[in-house]
Structures are given as structure tokens and as C-alpha cells.
Amino acid sequence: EAPPDVGGRYSALTVFGLVPAVLHGVDIGELLARAVDMAERCRQVPEENPGLRLGAYIGEAARAGRDKLTIFTSSRLASFGDWAEQLLAESTGKQGTGVVPVVGEPIGEPAAYADDRCFVLLTLADEPDTEWQRLEDGLVELGHPFLHIQLPASLDVGGEFVRWEVATAAAGMVLGIDPFDQPNVQESKDATKQLLAEARDTGNLHTPAPLVATDGMALYADPDALGDTPVSVDGGIRQLLASSRPGDYFALLAYLPQDRDAEALLQRIRARVRDSLGIATTLGFGPRFLHSTGQLHKGGPDTGVYLQITAEPSKDLPIPG
């Protein structure tokens, strides 16, 4: 059994993460050997401690206003970015502060990135890095903090799990928060239970009325957030985007099938918003994002501009009880 005192986002090197890896054919012995080596290095004095150094980099950048940690990865390490996104967002996003991990954002020109960002690039030594080198050179020339972590081999990701877990705990110390709780995730669970209890008692699930509905689409929003009630869905989205300020981030939250066509379209939207407004963008698919970036959205800094997209299910499944 997995240790009960280890939260899901820190569990990559418990049986929770290792059993699927074994079934997938990963050399667990070598993966864990490299994790143990990194763990030993993370017990050294701070100057020689890769976990504390990374944590200080992330935490101090956030304190200096560069709280949009933009993580670039080579294609073979792309899923590591998804793991780091949950680790950082759920661990640091609380009490009105936090690190906003920006993962999988389409690569732009160096001038497209505002001064609320810091950068980490993870690559493998046997992959060409011409494109990455140009990006790094351009961002450094503009004064952006940039850290390049190059792994000798893919199994060194075992060490990166350790490094980033230590770094996240250290960044939490820098920010003055507890990196091991997730108070607003529980808050959402409690609110959901209350809604379901009301639906069970009344026979109806309470939903608010849309602000506007046209052409098979409906817009739901807080009228106070959008100002005057929009007369079209298009107008409402324009008002939402116009509400963004420098230092904000745009979160695209999709309760849609996570297929390639939908993801490609949403990624194009991200790039257009970033290049037009100069703000960082994130993309999450529901319900996964509730346990990935959801804690940050609710408890983190009040800088999020959220567009949530839902669709009618092709098949509505019965829910027992």
C-alpha cells in the first residue's frame, strides 16, 4: 500500500506511481537509483543542493513579481510538465499567493513574454537544441530569468521527481505557506456535496440563468465581473478579455473531450490571447484541472481571468444516488 501520509502530487516515487511504470516496462531499478542519487544531493548544503537552489529560484522569482513559472520541455519530456504543473499549483496556490505554472503554451517570440515570468527548460542530452538555444538567448537578452536543466538520459527523470518535490517545498517556505495542504480543494468538495444534497432533496440541480444565449451557445458569468450585461456571447468574451490587466493570466478551462482537434484549437486560442494581450495563458481539461491547478485558481493570487467551456454530453451517464 502507498504511504497514507504522502499526498497524490508527491507520490510519483511511491507504489502509486511506480506500479503503472513497472507495467509500462520502465526500468524501475535504474529510475530509483537516480532518484536516490538526487535525494543524497538534496541533503547537501544549500550552495550545492539542487532542490533548494531550484526552490529558491522559483520562490524568489515569485516574490519579485515573476510568479508565472513558464516550463518548456522537449517533446519526450512533455508529460513531466503536466506533473510539475499540479505539484507547483496545488502546493503553492493558497492564502492569496502562489506560483502559476505555465505548461504546454505554444512557443512565441521572446518579445511576447512579459516581465511577470521566469523560465525553466528541461531537455535530454541526445536531442537537438537549436530551437531551444535561440529561445534561451532571446529571453536572457531581454533580462528574463532562465534556467536550463539538461538530463543525460530519460531515466534521470527519477531524479527530477525528487529535485522538484524538494524545490516545491522550499518555494513554499520562501512564500510563507504550507506546501503540503490543499484547503480549497476540500472546500470545493464540500460545496459539491451540498449541491448534490439539494438536488437529491428537491429533484433539481440548481443552475443559474445565462446572461445571454444565442445560436446554440449560452454565456454564464457574474454580471459584476463583466460590467453591463453583454448582448451576445462574442461580446461577453470580449468584455472578459478586456478585463485583464498586466500581471494577470488567462486560464482556459475546458469540459470537452480531450482529443487532438479540440486541443489544437484551444492551443491556438492561447497563443492569440498571449500575443494580443501580453499575458500568460494556461489550459486545463476538466475534471482533471480541479486536482491540478484548481487549488491555485481558488486560493492563489487574484490575477486569474477564467474562460470555462462546457458542452452537452453525447451520452448522459446515470449517477447512482
Coordinates of C-alpha atoms in Angstrom, one line a residue:
E1 CA 0.0 0.0 0.0
A2 CA 1.1 3.6 -0.6
P3 CA 2.0 5.6 2.5
P4 CA -1.1 7.3 3.7
D5 CA 0.8 10.5 4.7
V6 CA 2.0 11.2 1.1
G7 CA -0.3 13.5 -1.0
G8 CA -1.0 12.4 -4.5
R9 CA 1.1 15.1 -6.1
Y10 CA 4.2 13.9 -4.2
S11 CA 3.5 10.2 -4.9
A12 CA 5.4 9.7 -8.2
L13 CA 8.0 7.5 -6.5
T14 CA 5.6 5.6 -4.2
V15 CA 3.8 2.5 -5.5
F16 CA 1.0 4.8 -6.7
G17 CA 3.4 6.0 -9.5
L18 CA 5.8 3.0 -9.7
V19 CA 3.3 0.2 -10.3
P20 CA 2.0 1.8 -13.5
A21 CA 5.6 2.4 -14.6
V22 CA 6.5 -1.3 -14.0
L23 CA 3.5 -2.3 -16.1
H24 CA 4.7 0.0 -18.8
G25 CA 8.1 -1.6 -18.9
V26 CA 10.2 1.1 -17.2
D27 CA 13.5 0.0 -15.6
I28 CA 12.5 0.8 -12.0
G29 CA 15.8 -0.2 -10.5
E30 CA 17.7 2.4 -12.6
L31 CA 15.0 5.0 -12.2
L32 CA 15.1 4.7 -8.4
A33 CA 18.9 4.6 -8.3
R34 CA 18.9 8.0 -10.0
A35 CA 16.2 9.2 -7.6
V36 CA 18.3 8.1 -4.6
D37 CA 21.4 9.9 -6.0
M38 CA 19.4 13.1 -6.3
A39 CA 18.0 12.7 -2.8
E40 CA 21.5 12.5 -1.5
R41 CA 22.5 15.6 -3.4
C42 CA 19.4 17.4 -1.9
R43 CA 20.8 16.7 1.6
Q44 CA 23.9 18.8 0.9
V45 CA 24.5 22.4 2.0
P46 CA 22.3 24.9 0.1
E47 CA 25.0 26.1 -2.3
E48 CA 25.4 22.5 -3.6
N49 CA 21.8 21.4 -3.1
P50 CA 19.9 21.2 -6.5
G51 CA 16.5 21.0 -4.8
L52 CA 17.0 24.1 -2.6
R53 CA 18.6 26.0 -5.4
L54 CA 15.6 25.4 -7.8
G55 CA 13.2 26.2 -4.9
A56 CA 15.0 29.4 -4.2
Y57 CA 14.9 30.4 -7.9
I58 CA 11.1 29.7 -8.2
G59 CA 10.2 31.2 -4.8
E60 CA 12.3 34.4 -5.0
A61 CA 11.2 35.0 -8.6
A62 CA 7.6 34.8 -7.5
R63 CA 8.2 37.3 -4.6
A64 CA 9.8 39.6 -7.2
G65 CA 6.6 39.6 -9.3
R66 CA 7.7 36.9 -11.7
D67 CA 5.2 34.3 -10.5
K68 CA 4.3 32.8 -13.9
L69 CA 6.8 29.9 -14.0
T70 CA 6.9 29.0 -17.7
I71 CA 8.1 25.4 -18.1
F72 CA 9.4 24.4 -21.5
T73 CA 10.2 20.8 -22.2
S74 CA 11.5 18.8 -25.2
S75 CA 8.8 16.6 -26.7
R76 CA 9.9 13.4 -24.9
L77 CA 9.6 15.2 -21.5
A78 CA 6.2 16.9 -22.2
S79 CA 4.3 14.8 -19.6
F80 CA 6.8 15.9 -16.9
G81 CA 5.4 19.4 -17.4
D82 CA 1.9 18.2 -16.6
W83 CA 3.2 16.5 -13.4
A84 CA 5.1 19.6 -12.3
E85 CA 2.1 21.8 -13.0
Q86 CA 0.0 20.0 -10.4
L87 CA 2.8 19.8 -7.9
L88 CA 3.5 23.5 -8.0
A89 CA 0.0 24.9 -8.4
E90 CA -1.6 22.7 -5.7
S91 CA 1.3 23.1 -3.3
T92 CA 1.8 26.9 -3.5
G93 CA -1.5 28.4 -4.6
K94 CA -3.1 29.4 -1.3
Q95 CA -3.5 32.4 1.0
G96 CA -3.6 34.8 -1.9
T97 CA -0.1 33.8 -3.2
G98 CA 1.4 31.1 -5.3
V99 CA 3.4 30.1 -8.4
V100 CA 1.4 29.9 -11.6
P101 CA 2.9 27.1 -13.7
V102 CA 2.5 27.8 -17.4
V103 CA 2.9 24.4 -19.2
G104 CA 2.4 23.5 -22.8
E105 CA 2.0 27.1 -24.0
P106 CA 2.8 27.4 -27.7
I107 CA 6.3 28.9 -28.1
G108 CA 6.3 32.6 -29.1
E109 CA 8.9 35.2 -30.0
P110 CA 10.9 36.4 -27.0
A111 CA 9.1 39.8 -27.1
A112 CA 5.8 38.0 -26.5
Y113 CA 6.7 37.3 -22.8
A114 CA 6.0 39.9 -20.2
D115 CA 8.2 40.7 -17.1
D116 CA 6.0 38.6 -14.8
R117 CA 7.6 35.4 -16.0
C118 CA 10.6 33.2 -15.1
F119 CA 11.6 30.2 -17.2
V120 CA 12.8 26.6 -16.8
L121 CA 13.7 24.5 -19.8
L122 CA 14.1 20.7 -19.5
T123 CA 15.8 18.8 -22.3
L124 CA 17.5 15.5 -22.9
A125 CA 21.2 15.5 -23.9
D126 CA 20.6 13.4 -27.0
E127 CA 18.1 15.8 -28.5
P128 CA 18.9 18.7 -30.8
D129 CA 18.6 22.0 -29.1
T130 CA 19.0 24.6 -31.8
E131 CA 15.4 26.0 -31.4
W132 CA 15.8 26.0 -27.6
Q133 CA 19.1 27.8 -27.7
R134 CA 17.7 30.6 -29.9
L135 CA 14.7 31.0 -27.4
E136 CA 17.0 31.0 -24.4
D137 CA 19.4 33.5 -25.9
G138 CA 16.5 35.8 -26.8
L139 CA 14.9 35.6 -23.4
V140 CA 18.1 36.1 -21.5
E141 CA 19.0 39.1 -23.7
L142 CA 15.6 40.7 -22.6
G143 CA 16.5 40.2 -19.0
H144 CA 14.3 37.2 -18.1
P145 CA 15.5 34.7 -15.5
F146 CA 16.1 31.4 -17.4
L147 CA 17.2 28.0 -16.0
H148 CA 18.2 25.1 -18.4
I149 CA 18.1 21.6 -16.9
Q150 CA 19.6 19.0 -19.3
L151 CA 19.1 15.4 -18.4
P152 CA 21.8 12.9 -19.5
A153 CA 19.1 10.2 -20.2
S154 CA 15.4 9.7 -19.9
L155 CA 15.6 7.7 -16.7
D156 CA 17.1 10.7 -15.0
V157 CA 13.5 11.9 -14.7
G158 CA 13.6 9.8 -11.5
G159 CA 16.0 12.4 -10.0
E160 CA 13.9 15.2 -11.3
F161 CA 10.9 14.0 -9.4
V162 CA 13.0 14.3 -6.2
R163 CA 14.5 17.7 -7.2
W164 CA 11.1 19.3 -8.0
E165 CA 9.4 17.9 -4.9
V166 CA 12.2 19.4 -2.7
A167 CA 12.1 22.6 -4.7
T168 CA 8.4 22.9 -4.3
A169 CA 8.6 22.5 -0.5
A170 CA 11.4 25.1 -0.5
A171 CA 9.5 27.5 -2.6
G172 CA 6.6 27.2 -0.2
M173 CA 8.9 28.2 2.7
V174 CA 10.1 31.2 0.7
L175 CA 6.4 32.2 0.1
G176 CA 5.4 31.6 3.7
I177 CA 2.8 28.9 3.0
D178 CA 2.3 25.2 3.8
P179 CA 3.1 23.3 0.6
F180 CA 1.5 20.1 1.9
D181 CA -2.1 21.1 2.3
Q182 CA -4.9 21.9 -0.2
P183 CA -7.6 23.7 1.7
N184 CA -9.6 25.0 -1.2
V185 CA -9.8 21.6 -2.9
Q186 CA -11.6 20.3 0.2
E187 CA -13.8 23.5 0.1
S188 CA -14.9 22.6 -3.4
K189 CA -15.7 19.0 -2.4
D190 CA -17.8 20.3 0.4
A191 CA -19.7 22.7 -1.9
T192 CA -20.3 19.9 -4.4
K193 CA -21.7 17.7 -1.7
Q194 CA -24.1 20.5 -0.7
L195 CA -25.3 20.9 -4.2
L196 CA -25.9 17.2 -4.7
A197 CA -27.7 17.0 -1.4
E198 CA -30.0 19.8 -2.5
A199 CA -30.6 18.1 -5.8
R200 CA -31.5 14.8 -4.1
D201 CA -33.9 16.6 -1.8
T202 CA -35.6 18.8 -4.4
G203 CA -35.2 16.8 -7.5
N204 CA -33.4 19.6 -9.3
L205 CA -29.8 20.7 -9.6
H206 CA -29.7 24.4 -9.2
T207 CA -28.1 26.2 -12.1
P208 CA -28.1 30.0 -12.7
A209 CA -29.7 31.6 -15.7
P210 CA -27.4 32.6 -18.6
L211 CA -26.6 36.2 -19.1
V212 CA -27.2 35.7 -22.9
A213 CA -28.0 32.8 -25.2
T214 CA -27.6 32.9 -29.0
D215 CA -27.0 30.4 -31.8
G216 CA -26.9 27.3 -29.6
M217 CA -24.5 28.9 -27.2
A218 CA -25.1 30.4 -23.8
L219 CA -22.9 32.6 -21.6
Y220 CA -22.9 32.3 -17.9
A221 CA -21.0 34.9 -15.8
D222 CA -21.1 37.2 -12.8
P223 CA -22.7 40.4 -14.1
D224 CA -20.4 42.4 -11.7
A225 CA -17.4 40.9 -13.4
L226 CA -18.4 41.7 -16.9
G227 CA -20.0 45.1 -16.4
D228 CA -23.0 45.8 -18.5
T229 CA -24.9 42.6 -19.5
P230 CA -23.5 41.6 -22.9
V231 CA -25.9 41.3 -25.8
S232 CA -24.0 38.4 -27.4
V233 CA -21.7 35.6 -26.4
D234 CA -19.0 37.2 -28.5
G235 CA -19.4 40.5 -26.7
G236 CA -19.2 38.7 -23.3
I237 CA -15.9 37.1 -24.2
R238 CA -14.6 40.4 -25.4
Q239 CA -15.5 42.0 -22.1
L240 CA -13.9 39.2 -20.2
L241 CA -10.6 39.6 -22.1
A242 CA -10.8 43.3 -21.8
S243 CA -10.9 43.0 -18.0
S244 CA -7.4 41.6 -17.9
R245 CA -4.6 43.7 -16.5
P246 CA -0.8 43.4 -16.7
G247 CA 0.3 40.6 -14.4
D248 CA -2.9 38.6 -14.9
Y249 CA -3.0 35.2 -16.5
F250 CA -5.7 33.7 -18.8
A251 CA -6.9 30.2 -17.8
L252 CA -8.8 28.3 -20.5
L253 CA -10.8 25.5 -18.7
A254 CA -12.4 23.0 -21.0
Y255 CA -15.0 20.4 -20.1
L256 CA -14.6 18.8 -23.5
P257 CA -13.3 15.6 -24.9
Q258 CA -9.5 15.8 -24.8
D259 CA -9.0 14.9 -28.5
R260 CA -6.3 16.3 -30.7
D261 CA -8.6 18.6 -32.7
A262 CA -10.1 20.3 -29.6
E263 CA -6.7 20.7 -28.0
A264 CA -5.1 22.1 -31.2
L265 CA -7.9 24.7 -31.4
L266 CA -7.6 25.7 -27.7
Q267 CA -3.8 26.0 -28.1
R268 CA -4.3 28.4 -31.0
I269 CA -6.7 30.5 -28.8
R270 CA -3.9 30.5 -26.1
A271 CA -1.4 31.8 -28.5
R272 CA -3.7 34.6 -29.8
V273 CA -4.6 35.7 -26.3
R274 CA -0.9 35.8 -25.2
D275 CA 0.2 37.7 -28.3
S276 CA -2.7 40.1 -28.3
L277 CA -2.8 40.9 -24.5
G278 CA 0.7 40.1 -23.4
I279 CA -0.4 37.9 -20.6
A280 CA 0.5 34.3 -19.6
T281 CA -2.0 31.6 -20.6
T282 CA -2.8 28.1 -19.2
L283 CA -5.0 25.3 -20.5
G284 CA -6.8 22.7 -18.4
F285 CA -9.2 19.9 -19.2
G286 CA -12.0 19.1 -16.7
P287 CA -12.3 17.4 -14.3
R288 CA -8.6 16.9 -14.2
F289 CA -7.7 20.6 -13.6
L290 CA -9.7 20.6 -10.3
H291 CA -6.9 18.5 -8.8
S292 CA -4.1 20.1 -10.8
T293 CA -4.5 23.8 -10.9
G294 CA -7.8 24.1 -9.1
Q295 CA -6.3 24.9 -5.7
L296 CA -4.3 27.8 -7.3
H297 CA -7.4 29.1 -9.1
K298 CA -9.3 29.4 -5.8
G299 CA -6.7 30.1 -3.2
G300 CA -3.9 31.7 -5.2
P301 CA -3.3 35.3 -6.3
D302 CA -6.3 37.2 -7.6
T303 CA -4.9 37.5 -11.1
G304 CA -6.8 34.8 -13.0
V305 CA -9.1 35.6 -15.9
Y306 CA -11.1 32.4 -16.5
L307 CA -13.0 31.1 -19.5
Q308 CA -14.7 27.8 -18.8
I309 CA -16.1 25.9 -21.8
T310 CA -18.7 23.2 -21.4
A311 CA -20.7 21.1 -23.9
E312 CA -23.7 18.9 -23.8
P313 CA -22.6 15.3 -23.3
S314 CA -23.2 12.9 -26.2
K315 CA -24.3 10.4 -23.7
D316 CA -25.5 11.4 -20.2
L317 CA -24.5 8.7 -17.7
P318 CA -26.7 7.9 -14.7
I319 CA -25.1 8.7 -11.3
P320 CA -26.1 6.2 -8.6
G321 CA -27.7 8.0 -5.6

